[in-house]
PDB file of C-alpha atoms in Angstrom:
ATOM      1  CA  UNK C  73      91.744  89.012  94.705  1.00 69.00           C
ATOM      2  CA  UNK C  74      92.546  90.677  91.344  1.00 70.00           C
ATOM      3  CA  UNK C  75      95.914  91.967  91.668  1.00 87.00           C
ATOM      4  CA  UNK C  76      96.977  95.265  89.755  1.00 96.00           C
ATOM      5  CA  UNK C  77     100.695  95.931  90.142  1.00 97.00           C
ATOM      6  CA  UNK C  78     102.205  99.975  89.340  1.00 98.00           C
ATOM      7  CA  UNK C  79     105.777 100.196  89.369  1.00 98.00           C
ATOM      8  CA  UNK C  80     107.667 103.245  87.696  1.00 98.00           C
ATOM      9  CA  UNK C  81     107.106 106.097  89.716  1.00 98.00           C
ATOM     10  CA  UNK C  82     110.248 107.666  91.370  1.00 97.00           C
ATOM     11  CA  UNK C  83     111.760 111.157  92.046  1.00 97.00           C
ATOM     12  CA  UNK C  84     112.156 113.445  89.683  1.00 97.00           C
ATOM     13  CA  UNK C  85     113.500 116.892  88.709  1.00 98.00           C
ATOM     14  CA  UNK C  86     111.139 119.356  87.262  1.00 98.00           C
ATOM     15  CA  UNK C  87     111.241 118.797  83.140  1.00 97.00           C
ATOM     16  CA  UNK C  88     111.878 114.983  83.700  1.00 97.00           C
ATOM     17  CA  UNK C  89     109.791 112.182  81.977  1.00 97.00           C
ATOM     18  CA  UNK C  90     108.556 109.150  83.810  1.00 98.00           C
ATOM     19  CA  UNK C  91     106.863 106.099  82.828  1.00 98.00           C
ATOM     20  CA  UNK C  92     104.587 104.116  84.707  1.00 98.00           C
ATOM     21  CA  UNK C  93     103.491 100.292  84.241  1.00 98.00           C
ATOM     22  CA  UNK C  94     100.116  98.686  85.816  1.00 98.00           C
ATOM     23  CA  UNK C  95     100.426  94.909  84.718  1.00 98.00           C
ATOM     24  CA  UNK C  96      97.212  92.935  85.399  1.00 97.00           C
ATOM     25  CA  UNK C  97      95.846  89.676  84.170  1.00 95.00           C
ATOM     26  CA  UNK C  98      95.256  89.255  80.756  1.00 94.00           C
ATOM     27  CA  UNK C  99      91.136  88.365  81.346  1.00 94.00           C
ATOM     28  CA  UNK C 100      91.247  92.766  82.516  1.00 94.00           C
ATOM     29  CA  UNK C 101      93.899  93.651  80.192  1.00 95.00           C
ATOM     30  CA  UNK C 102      91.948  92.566  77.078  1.00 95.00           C
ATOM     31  CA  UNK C 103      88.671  92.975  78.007  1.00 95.00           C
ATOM     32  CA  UNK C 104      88.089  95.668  80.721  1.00 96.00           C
ATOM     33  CA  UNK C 105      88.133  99.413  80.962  1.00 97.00           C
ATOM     34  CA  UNK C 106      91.754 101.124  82.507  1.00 97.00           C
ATOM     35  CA  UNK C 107      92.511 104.428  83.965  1.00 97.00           C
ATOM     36  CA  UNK C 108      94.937 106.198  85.883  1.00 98.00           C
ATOM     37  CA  UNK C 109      94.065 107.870  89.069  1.00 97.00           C
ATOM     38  CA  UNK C 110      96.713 110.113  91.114  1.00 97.00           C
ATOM     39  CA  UNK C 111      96.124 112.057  94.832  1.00 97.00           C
ATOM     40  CA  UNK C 112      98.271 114.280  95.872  1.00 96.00           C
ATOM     41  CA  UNK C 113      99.154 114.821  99.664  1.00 92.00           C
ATOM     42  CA  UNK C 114      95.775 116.774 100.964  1.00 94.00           C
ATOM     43  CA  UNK C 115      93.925 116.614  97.779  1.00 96.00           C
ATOM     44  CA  UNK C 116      91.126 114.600  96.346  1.00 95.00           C
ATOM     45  CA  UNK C 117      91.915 111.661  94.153  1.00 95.00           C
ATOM     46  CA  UNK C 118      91.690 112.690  90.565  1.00 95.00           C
ATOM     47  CA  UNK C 119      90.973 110.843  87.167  1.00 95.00           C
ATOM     48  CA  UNK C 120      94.502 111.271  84.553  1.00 96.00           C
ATOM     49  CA  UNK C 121      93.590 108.974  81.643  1.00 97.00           C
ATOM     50  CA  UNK C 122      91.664 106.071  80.586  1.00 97.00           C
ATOM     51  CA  UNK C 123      91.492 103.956  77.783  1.00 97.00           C
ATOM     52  CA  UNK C 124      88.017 102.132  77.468  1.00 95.00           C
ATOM     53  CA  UNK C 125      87.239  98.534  75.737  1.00 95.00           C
ATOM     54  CA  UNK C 126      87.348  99.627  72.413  1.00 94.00           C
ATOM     55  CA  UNK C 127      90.725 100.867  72.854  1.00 94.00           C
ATOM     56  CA  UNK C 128      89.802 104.619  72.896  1.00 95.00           C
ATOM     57  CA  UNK C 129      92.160 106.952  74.917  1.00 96.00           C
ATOM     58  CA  UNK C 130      90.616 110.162  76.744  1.00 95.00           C
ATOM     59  CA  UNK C 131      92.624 112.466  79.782  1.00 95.00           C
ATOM     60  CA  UNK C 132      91.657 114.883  82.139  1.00 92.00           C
ATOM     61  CA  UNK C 133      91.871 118.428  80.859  1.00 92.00           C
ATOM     62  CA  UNK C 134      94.217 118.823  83.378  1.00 88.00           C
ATOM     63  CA  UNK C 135      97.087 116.419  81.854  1.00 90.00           C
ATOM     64  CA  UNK C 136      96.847 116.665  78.262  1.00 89.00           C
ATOM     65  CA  UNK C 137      99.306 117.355  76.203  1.00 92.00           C
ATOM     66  CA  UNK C 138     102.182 115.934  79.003  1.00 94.00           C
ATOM     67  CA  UNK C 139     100.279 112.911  79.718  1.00 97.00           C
ATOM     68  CA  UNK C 140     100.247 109.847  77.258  1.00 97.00           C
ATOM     69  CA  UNK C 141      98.144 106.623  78.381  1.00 98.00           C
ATOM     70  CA  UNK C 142      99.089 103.507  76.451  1.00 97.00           C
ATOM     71  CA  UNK C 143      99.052  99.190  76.508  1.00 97.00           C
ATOM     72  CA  UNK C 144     101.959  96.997  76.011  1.00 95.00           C
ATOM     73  CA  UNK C 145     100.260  94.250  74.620  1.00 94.00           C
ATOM     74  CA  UNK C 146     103.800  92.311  74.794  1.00 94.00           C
ATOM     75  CA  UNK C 147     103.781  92.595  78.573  1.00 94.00           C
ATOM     76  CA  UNK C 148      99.935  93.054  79.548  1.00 94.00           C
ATOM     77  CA  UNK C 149     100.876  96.310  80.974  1.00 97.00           C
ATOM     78  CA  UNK C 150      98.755  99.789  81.277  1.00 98.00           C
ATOM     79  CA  UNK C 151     101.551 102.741  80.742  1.00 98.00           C
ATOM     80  CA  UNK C 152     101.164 106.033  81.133  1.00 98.00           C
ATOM     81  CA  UNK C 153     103.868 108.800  80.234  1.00 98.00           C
ATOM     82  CA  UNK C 154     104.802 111.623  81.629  1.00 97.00           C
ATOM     83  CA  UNK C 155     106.477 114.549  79.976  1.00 97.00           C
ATOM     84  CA  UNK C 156     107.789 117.724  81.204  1.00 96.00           C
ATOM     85  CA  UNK C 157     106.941 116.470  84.629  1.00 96.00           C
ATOM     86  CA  UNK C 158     106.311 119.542  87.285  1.00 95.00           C
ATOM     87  CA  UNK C 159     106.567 119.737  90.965  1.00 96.00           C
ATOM     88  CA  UNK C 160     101.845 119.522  91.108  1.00 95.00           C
ATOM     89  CA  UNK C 161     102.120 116.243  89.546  1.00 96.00           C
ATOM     90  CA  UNK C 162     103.812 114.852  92.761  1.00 97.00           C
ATOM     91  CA  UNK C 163     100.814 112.004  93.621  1.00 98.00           C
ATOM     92  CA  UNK C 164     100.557 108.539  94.046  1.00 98.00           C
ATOM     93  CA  UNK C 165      99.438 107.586  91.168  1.00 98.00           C
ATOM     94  CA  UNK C 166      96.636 104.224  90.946  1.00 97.00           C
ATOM     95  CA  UNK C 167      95.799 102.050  88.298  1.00 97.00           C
ATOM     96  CA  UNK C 168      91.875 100.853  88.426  1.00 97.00           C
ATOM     97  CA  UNK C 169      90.275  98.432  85.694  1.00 97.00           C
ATOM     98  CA  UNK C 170      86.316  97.758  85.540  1.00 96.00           C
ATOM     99  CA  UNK C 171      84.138  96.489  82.680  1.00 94.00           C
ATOM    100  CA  UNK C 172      81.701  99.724  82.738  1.00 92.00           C
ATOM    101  CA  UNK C 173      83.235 102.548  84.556  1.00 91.00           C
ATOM    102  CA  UNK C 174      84.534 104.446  81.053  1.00 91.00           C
ATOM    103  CA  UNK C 175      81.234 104.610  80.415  1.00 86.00           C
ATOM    104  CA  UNK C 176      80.277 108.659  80.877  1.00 85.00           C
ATOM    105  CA  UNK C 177      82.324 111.000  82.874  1.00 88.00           C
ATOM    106  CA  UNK C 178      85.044 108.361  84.110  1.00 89.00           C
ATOM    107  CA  UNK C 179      87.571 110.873  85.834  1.00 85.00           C
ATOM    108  CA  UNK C 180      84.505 112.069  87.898  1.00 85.00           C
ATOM    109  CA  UNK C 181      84.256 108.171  89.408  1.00 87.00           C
ATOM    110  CA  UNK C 182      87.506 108.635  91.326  1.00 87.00           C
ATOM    111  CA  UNK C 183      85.320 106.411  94.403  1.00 86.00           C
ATOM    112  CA  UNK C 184      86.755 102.775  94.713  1.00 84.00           C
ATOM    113  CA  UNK C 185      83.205 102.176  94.387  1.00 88.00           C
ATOM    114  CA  UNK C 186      83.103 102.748  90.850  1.00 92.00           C
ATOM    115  CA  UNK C 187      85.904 100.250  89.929  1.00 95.00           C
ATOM    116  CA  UNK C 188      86.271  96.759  90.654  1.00 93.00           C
ATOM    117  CA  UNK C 189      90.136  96.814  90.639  1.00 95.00           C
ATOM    118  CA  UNK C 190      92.459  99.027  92.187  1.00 95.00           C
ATOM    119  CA  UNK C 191      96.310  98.455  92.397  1.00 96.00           C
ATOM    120  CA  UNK C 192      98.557  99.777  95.654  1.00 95.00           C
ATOM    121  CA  UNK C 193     100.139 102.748  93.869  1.00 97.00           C
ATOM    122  CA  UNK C 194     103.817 103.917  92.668  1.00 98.00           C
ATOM    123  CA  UNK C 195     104.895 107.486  94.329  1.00 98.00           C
ATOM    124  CA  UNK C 196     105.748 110.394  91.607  1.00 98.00           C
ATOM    125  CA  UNK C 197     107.901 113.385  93.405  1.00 98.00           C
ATOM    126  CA  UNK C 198     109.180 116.142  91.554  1.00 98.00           C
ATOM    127  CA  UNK C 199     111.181 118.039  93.040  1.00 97.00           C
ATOM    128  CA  UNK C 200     111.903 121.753  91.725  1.00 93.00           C
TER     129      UNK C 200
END
């Protein structure tokens, strides 16, 4: 089983920054489409940002502008930023890699169906 592994999440005061890590194998780090999920207590998982296999960064409409989706190629890690976090961005945030799911509407494809990998999630609170 492919593991992805978040870690960086943590509570927060409103305004903070945060910065979380997915490391994976290097096989799905080089080669496969990664996003950022997050689900917030009663709500529907979401799509935050994705960065396809040519290396192009998109984000929900939702997130941009606070949200910054990266790869540390030093550590085969998928980071994502947050800025100015506020109390609605308290989630659990997921990482998910597959080779065709940034293909089209990716944030739609929140389903584990849609991606082949999914890691076990780091908690974001913000507290007010």
């Amino acid at each position: 089983q492919v593991q992805l592994v978040e870690s960086g999440g943590g509570s927060v005061q409103a305004g903070g920054s945060l910065t979380l890590s997915c490391a994976a194998p290097e096989y799905i780090y080089n080669d496969y489409c990664m996003a950022w999920f997050r689900q917030a207590p009663g709500k529907e998982r979401e799509g935050v940002a994705a960065i396809d296999r040519n290396g192009i960064s998109t984000y929900a409409d939702s997130v941009k502008g606070r949200f910054t989706i990266s790869k540390d190629n030093a550590k085969n890690t998928l980071d994502l930023q947050i800025d100015n976090l506020q109390p609605e961005d308290t989630a659990m945030y997921n990482c998910a890699a597959d080779y065709w799911a940034c293909s089209g509407r990716w944030y739609d494809k929140a389903s584990s169906k849609y991606w082949a990998h999914w890691g076990q999630g780091t908690q974001v609170t913000v507290s007010s």
